Short mmCIF file of C-alpha atoms in Angstrom, two decimals:
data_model
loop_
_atom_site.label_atom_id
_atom_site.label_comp_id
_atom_site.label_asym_id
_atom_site.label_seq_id
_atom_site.Cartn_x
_atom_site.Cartn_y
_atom_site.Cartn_z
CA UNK A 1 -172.17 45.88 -87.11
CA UNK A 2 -169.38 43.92 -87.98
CA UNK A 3 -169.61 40.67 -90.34
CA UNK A 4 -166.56 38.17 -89.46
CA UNK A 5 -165.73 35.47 -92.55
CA UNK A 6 -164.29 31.97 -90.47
CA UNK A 7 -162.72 29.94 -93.31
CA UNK A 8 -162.78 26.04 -91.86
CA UNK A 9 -162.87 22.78 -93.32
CA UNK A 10 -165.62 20.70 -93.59
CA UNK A 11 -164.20 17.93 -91.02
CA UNK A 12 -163.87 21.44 -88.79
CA UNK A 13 -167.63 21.77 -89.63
CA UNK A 14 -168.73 18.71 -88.77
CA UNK A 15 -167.25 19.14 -85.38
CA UNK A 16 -169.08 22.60 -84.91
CA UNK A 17 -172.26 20.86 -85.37
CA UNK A 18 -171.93 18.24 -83.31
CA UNK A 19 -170.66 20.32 -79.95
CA UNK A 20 -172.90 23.36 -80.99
CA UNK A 21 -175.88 21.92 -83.29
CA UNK A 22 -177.95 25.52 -83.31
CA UNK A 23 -174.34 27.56 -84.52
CA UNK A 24 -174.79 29.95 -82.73
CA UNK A 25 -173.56 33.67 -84.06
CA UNK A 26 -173.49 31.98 -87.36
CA UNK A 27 -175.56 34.11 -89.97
CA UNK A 28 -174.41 31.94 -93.02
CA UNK A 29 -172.40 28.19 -94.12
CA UNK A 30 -171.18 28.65 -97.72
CA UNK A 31 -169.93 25.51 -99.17
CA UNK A 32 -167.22 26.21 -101.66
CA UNK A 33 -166.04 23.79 -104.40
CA UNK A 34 -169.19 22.05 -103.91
CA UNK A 35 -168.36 20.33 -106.95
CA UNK A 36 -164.86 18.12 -105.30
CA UNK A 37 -167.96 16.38 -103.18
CA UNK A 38 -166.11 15.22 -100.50
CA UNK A 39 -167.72 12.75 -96.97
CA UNK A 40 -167.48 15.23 -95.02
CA UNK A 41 -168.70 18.23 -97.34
CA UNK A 42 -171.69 16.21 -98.41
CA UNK A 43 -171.87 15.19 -94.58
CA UNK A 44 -172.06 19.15 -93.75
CA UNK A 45 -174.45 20.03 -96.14
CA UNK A 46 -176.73 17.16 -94.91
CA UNK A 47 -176.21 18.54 -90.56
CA UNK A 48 -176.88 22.12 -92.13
CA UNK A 49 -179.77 21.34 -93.62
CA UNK A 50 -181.58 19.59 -90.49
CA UNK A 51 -180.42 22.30 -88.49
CA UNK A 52 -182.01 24.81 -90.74
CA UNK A 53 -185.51 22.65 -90.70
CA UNK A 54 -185.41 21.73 -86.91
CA UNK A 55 -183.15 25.16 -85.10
CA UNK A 56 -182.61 27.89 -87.48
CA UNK A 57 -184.52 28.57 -90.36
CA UNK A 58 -182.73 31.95 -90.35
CA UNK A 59 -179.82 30.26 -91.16
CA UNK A 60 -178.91 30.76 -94.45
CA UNK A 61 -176.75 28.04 -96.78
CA UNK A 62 -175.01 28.17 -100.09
CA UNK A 63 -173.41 25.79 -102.54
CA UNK A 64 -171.10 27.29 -104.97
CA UNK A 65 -168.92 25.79 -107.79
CA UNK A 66 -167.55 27.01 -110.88
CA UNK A 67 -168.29 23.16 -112.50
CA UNK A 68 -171.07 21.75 -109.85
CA UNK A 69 -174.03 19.98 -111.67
CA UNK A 70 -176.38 22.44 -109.35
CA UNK A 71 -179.96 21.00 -110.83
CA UNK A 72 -179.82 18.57 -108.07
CA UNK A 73 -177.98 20.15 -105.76
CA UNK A 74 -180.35 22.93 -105.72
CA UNK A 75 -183.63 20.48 -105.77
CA UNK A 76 -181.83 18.88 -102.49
CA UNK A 77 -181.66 22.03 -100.65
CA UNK A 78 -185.04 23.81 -102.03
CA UNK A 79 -182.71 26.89 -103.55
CA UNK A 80 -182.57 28.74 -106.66
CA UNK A 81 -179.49 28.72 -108.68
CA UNK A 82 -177.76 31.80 -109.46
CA UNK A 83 -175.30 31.94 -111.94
CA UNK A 84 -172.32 34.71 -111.77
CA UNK A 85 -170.65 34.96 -115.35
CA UNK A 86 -166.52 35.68 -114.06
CA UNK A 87 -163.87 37.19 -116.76
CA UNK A 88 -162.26 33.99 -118.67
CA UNK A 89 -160.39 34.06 -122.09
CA UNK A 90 -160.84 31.66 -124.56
CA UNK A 91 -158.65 28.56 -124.69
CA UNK A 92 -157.60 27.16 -127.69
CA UNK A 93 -158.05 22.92 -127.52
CA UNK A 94 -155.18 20.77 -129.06
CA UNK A 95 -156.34 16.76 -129.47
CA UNK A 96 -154.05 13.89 -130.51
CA UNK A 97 -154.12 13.11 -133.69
CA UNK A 98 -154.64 9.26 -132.88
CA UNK A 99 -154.68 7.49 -129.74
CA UNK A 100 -151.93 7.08 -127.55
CA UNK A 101 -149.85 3.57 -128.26
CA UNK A 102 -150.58 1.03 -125.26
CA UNK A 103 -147.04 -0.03 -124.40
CA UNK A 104 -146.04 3.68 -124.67
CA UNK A 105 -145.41 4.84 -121.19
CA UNK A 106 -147.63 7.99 -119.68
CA UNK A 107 -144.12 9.75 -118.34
CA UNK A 108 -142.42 9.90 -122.02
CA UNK A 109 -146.05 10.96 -123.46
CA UNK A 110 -146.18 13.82 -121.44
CA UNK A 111 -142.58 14.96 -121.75
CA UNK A 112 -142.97 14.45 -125.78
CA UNK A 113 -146.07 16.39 -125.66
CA UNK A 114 -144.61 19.37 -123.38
CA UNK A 115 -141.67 19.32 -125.29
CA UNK A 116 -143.95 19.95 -128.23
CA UNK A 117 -145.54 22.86 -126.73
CA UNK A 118 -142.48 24.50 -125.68
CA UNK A 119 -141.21 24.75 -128.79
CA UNK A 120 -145.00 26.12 -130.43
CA UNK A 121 -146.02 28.12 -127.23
CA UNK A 122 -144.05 31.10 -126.00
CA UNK A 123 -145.53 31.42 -122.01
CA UNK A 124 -145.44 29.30 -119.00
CA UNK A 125 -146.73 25.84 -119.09
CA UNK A 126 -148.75 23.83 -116.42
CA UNK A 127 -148.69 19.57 -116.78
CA UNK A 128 -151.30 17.79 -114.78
CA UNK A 129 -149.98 14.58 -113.87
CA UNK A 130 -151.88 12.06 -111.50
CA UNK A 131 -148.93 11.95 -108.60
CA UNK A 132 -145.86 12.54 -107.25
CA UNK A 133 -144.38 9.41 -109.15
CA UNK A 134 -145.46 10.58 -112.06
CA UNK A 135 -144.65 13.95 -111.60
CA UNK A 136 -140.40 12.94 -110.92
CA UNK A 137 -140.04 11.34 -113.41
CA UNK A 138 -141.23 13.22 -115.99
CA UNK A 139 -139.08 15.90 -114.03
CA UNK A 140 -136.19 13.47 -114.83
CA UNK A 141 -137.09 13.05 -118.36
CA UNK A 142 -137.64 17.37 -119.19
CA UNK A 143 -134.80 18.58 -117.48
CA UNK A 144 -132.20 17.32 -120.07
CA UNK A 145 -134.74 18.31 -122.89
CA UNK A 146 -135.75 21.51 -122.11
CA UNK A 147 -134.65 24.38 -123.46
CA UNK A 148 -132.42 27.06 -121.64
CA UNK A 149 -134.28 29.63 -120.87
CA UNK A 150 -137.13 27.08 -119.21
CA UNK A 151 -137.15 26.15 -115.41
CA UNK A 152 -139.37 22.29 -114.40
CA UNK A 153 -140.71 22.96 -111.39
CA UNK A 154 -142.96 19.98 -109.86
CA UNK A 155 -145.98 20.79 -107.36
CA UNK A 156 -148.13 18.55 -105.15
CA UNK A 157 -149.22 17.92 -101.53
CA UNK A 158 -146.02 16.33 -99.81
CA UNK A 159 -143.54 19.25 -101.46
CA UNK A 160 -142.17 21.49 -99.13
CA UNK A 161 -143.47 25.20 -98.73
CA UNK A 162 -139.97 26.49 -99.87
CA UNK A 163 -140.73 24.22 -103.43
CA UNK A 164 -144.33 24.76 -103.33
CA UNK A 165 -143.54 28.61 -103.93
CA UNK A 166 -140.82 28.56 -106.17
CA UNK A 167 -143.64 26.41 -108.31
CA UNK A 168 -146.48 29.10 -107.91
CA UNK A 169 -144.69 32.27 -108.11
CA UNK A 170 -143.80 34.02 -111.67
CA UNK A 171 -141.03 32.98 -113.36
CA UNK A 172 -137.43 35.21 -112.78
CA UNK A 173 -136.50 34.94 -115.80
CA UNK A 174 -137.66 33.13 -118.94
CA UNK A 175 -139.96 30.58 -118.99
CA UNK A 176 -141.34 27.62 -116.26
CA UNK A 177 -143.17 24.60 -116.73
CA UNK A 178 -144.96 23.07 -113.84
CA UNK A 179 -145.64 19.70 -113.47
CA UNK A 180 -148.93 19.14 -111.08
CA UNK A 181 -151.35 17.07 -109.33
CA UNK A 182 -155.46 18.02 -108.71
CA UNK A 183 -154.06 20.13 -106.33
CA UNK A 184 -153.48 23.25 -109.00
CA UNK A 185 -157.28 22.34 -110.39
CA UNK A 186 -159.18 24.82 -107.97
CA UNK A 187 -156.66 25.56 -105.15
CA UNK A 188 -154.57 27.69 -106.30
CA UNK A 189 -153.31 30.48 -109.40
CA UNK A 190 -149.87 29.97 -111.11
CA UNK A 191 -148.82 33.28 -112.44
CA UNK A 192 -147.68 33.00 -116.22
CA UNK A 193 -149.37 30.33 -117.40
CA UNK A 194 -150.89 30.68 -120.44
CA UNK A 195 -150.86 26.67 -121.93
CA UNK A 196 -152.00 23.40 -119.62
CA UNK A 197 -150.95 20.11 -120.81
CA UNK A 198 -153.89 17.62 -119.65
CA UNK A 199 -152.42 13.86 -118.98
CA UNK A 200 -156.30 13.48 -118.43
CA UNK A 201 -155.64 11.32 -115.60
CA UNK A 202 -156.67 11.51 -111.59
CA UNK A 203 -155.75 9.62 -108.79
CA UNK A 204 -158.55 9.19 -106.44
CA UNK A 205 -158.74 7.06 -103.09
CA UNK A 206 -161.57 4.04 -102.81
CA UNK A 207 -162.67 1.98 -100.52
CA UNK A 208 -161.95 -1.60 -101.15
CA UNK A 209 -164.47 -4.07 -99.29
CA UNK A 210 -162.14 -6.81 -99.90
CA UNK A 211 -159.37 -5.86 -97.59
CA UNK A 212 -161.23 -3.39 -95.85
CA UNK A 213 -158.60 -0.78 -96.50
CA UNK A 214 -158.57 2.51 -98.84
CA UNK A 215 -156.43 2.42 -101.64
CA UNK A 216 -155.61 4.83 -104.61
CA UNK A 217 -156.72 3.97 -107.91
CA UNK A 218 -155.56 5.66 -110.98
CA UNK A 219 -158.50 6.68 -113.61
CA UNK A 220 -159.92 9.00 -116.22
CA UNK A 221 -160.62 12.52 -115.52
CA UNK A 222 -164.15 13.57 -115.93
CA UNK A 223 -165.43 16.04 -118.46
CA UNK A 224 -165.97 18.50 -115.46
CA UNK A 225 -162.67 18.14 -114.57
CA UNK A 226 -160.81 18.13 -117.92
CA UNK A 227 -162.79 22.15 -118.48
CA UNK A 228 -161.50 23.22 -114.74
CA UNK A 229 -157.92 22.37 -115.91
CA UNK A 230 -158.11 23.83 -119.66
CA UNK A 231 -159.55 26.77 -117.81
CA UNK A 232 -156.39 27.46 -116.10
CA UNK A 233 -154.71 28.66 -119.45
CA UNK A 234 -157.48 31.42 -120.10
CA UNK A 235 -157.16 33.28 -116.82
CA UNK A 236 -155.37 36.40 -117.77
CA UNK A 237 -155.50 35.84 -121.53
CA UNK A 238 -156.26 33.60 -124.47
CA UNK A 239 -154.49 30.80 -124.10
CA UNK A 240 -154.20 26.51 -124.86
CA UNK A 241 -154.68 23.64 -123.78
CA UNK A 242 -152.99 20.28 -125.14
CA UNK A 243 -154.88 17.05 -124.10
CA UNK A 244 -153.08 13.48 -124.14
CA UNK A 245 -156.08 12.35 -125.80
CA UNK A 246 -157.94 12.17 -128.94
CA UNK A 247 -161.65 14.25 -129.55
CA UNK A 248 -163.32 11.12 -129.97
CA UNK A 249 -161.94 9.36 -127.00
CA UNK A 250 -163.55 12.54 -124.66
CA UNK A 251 -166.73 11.59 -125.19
CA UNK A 252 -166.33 8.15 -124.07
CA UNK A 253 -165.18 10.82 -120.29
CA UNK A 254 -167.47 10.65 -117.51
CA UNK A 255 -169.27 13.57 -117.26
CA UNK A 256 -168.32 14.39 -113.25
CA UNK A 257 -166.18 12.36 -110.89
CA UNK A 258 -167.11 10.41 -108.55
CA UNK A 259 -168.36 11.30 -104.90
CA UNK A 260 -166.38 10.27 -101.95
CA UNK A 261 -169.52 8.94 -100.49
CA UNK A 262 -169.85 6.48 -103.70
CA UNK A 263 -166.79 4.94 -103.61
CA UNK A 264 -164.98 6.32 -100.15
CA UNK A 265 -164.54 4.59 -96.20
CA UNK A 266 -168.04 4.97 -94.55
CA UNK A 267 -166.21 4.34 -90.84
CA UNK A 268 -165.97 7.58 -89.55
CA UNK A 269 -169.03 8.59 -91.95
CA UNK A 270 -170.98 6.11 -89.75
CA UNK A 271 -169.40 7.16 -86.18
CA UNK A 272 -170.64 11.29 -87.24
CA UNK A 273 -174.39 9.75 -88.02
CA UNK A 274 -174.42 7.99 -84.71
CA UNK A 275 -173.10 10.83 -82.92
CA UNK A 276 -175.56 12.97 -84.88
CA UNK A 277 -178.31 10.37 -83.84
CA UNK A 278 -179.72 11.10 -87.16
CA UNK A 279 -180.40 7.93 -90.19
CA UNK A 280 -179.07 8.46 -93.60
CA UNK A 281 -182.16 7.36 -95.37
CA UNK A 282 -184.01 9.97 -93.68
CA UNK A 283 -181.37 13.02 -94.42
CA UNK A 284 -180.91 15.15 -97.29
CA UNK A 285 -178.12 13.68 -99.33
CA UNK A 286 -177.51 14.15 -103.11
CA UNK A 287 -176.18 10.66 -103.32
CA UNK A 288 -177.07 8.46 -100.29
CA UNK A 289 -174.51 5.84 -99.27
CA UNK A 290 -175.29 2.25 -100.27
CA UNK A 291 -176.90 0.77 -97.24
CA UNK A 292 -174.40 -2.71 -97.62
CA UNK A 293 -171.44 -0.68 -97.24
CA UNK A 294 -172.79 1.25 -94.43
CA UNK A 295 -173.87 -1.72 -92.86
CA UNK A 296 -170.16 -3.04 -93.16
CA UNK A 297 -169.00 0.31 -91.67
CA UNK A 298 -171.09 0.01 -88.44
CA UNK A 299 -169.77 -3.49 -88.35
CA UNK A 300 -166.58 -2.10 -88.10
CA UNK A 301 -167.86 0.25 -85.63
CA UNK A 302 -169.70 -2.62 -83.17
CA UNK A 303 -166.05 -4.50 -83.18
CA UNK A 304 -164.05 -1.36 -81.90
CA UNK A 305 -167.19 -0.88 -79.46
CA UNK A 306 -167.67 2.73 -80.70
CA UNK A 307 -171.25 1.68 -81.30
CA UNK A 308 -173.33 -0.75 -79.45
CA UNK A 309 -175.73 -3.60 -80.46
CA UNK A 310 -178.74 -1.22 -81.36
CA UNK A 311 -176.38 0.93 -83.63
CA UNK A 312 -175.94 3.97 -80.78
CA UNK A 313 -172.60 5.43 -80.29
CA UNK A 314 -171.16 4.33 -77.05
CA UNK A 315 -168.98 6.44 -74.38
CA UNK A 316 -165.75 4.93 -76.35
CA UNK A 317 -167.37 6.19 -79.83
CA UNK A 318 -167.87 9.51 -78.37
CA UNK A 319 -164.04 9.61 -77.09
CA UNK A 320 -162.92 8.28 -80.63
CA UNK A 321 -164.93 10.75 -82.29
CA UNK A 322 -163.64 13.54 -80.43
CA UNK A 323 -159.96 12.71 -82.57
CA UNK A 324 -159.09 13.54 -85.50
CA UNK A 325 -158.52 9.99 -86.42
CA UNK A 326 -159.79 7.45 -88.72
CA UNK A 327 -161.86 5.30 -85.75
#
């Protein structure tokens, strides 16, 4: 008997579900980086679990996370947690002194602060940064600065593959620092690193009733978040981690981000459901969407005529659903 792993997303999921609700010659759906709690992960999770109650209740389903809060998570889905202890060296936490000046801009912080480490570190550095703006120009501001034997390499989304790699690969010769987004939280391993410089920022994208639009806001990394990236420095060996903030000013951190279905577009969230002919306030969600914003979602719908006055998808929903589109 042979066991096949398919590796999908969770919009890929979603559309499994809906053309195939029973999955069938699917033993198992593992959910992995449970903790990043995207729409359509949470969405998954939610299908999967009505299809294990109603079709399959051979189907088996996991949630896994290196930083998930799981109490809930595990309450949700009626599941024991089981906790696997992986090989991680200790990283050594260095705070500010005192709190960053306000007029002093995040760019030169950063560069001042990996500058510092350079010169008390000896390995590979990796600089979270919230985006690619962020991440240029404290290119522009290291690559006078640095010393010789040190390569800046930037990484996030919209680099090319030929950049992407020269930033994850080992360093040729000497040393590298890499400046990063999010991305390098989970995603990915850098080879060499051994310190992470924390800007303690995140740029996340939220739904803004007012115009109707998503937009990316800029805020404070959560405590979850801050321990994935110090964790970065301790996978091979001991190693540091330099925060752009002081100890007192991370308690005042959130303790996880945000879900996507908290603050996120409910649009196409809205079009699944009615496809799914299921209601969210009788579905297994951890967080359940705020009925006034799903309200103003279906509105949305009604106006393209992907749903009709009684809230059911129409033909046109079902065609617009069908694309990988926002509706």
């Amino acid at each position: 008997k042979v066991t096949r792993v398919e590796v999908v997303t969770e919009g890929i999921l979603t559309r499994m579900l809906q053309s195939q609700p029973d999955l069938p010659g699917v033993g198992a759906v593992i959910f992995d980086e449970f903790h990043e709690r995207s729409l359509n992960a949470d969405l998954g999770l939610a299908l999967c679990l009505e299809v294990a109650e109603a079709l399959r209740d051979d189907l088996l389903l996991v949630a896994m996370s290196a930083t998930l809060d799981a109490a809930p998570v595990a309450e949700m889905m009626g599941a024991p947690i089981i906790t696997s202890e992986g090989r991680s060296f200790p990283v050594e936490t260095h705070w500010l002194a005192r709190p960053l000046p306000k007029e002093l801009r995040l760019e030169s912080a950063i560069a001042d602060l990996t500058l510092r480490v350079l010169d008390e570190q000896s390995g590979s550095a990796l600089v979270f940064l919230p985006g690619e703006g962020e991440i240029r120009h404290t290119e522009a501001l290291l690559k006078p600065q640095v010393p010789e034997d040190v390569s800046v390499r930037p990484l996030f989304g919209a680099l090319d593959f030929k950049a992407q790699r020269a930033a994850i690969a080992s360093a040729q010769k000497g040393r590298k620092v890499v400046l990063a987004t999010s991305i390098a939280e989970t995603s990915l391993t850098i080879e060499g690193i051994s310190t992470v410089v924390d800007a303690g920022l995140s740029r996340r994208s939220e739904f803004d009733p007012s115009s109707g639009m998503a937009r990316l806001v800029t805020s404070r990394v959560s405590q979850a978040e801050a321990k994935q990236r110090a964790g970065r420095a301790g996978r091979v060996a001991e190693g540091h981690c330099y925060k752009l903030w002081t100890r007192g000013e991370d308690g005042a951190l959130p303790g996880f981000p945000p879900a996507e279905i908290e603050v996120g577009d409910l649009t196409g969230f809205a079009l699944e459901l009615a496809l799914w002919g299921g209601r969210a306030d009788q579905m297994k969600f951890i967080t359940p969407p705020h009925p006034g914003r799903l309200a103003e979602a279906r509105t949305v719908l009604k106006l393209l005529g992907a749903l009709d006055s009684e809230d059911r998808v129409t033909d046109h929903g079902r065609e617009i659903a069908a694309l990988p589109l926002h509706p």
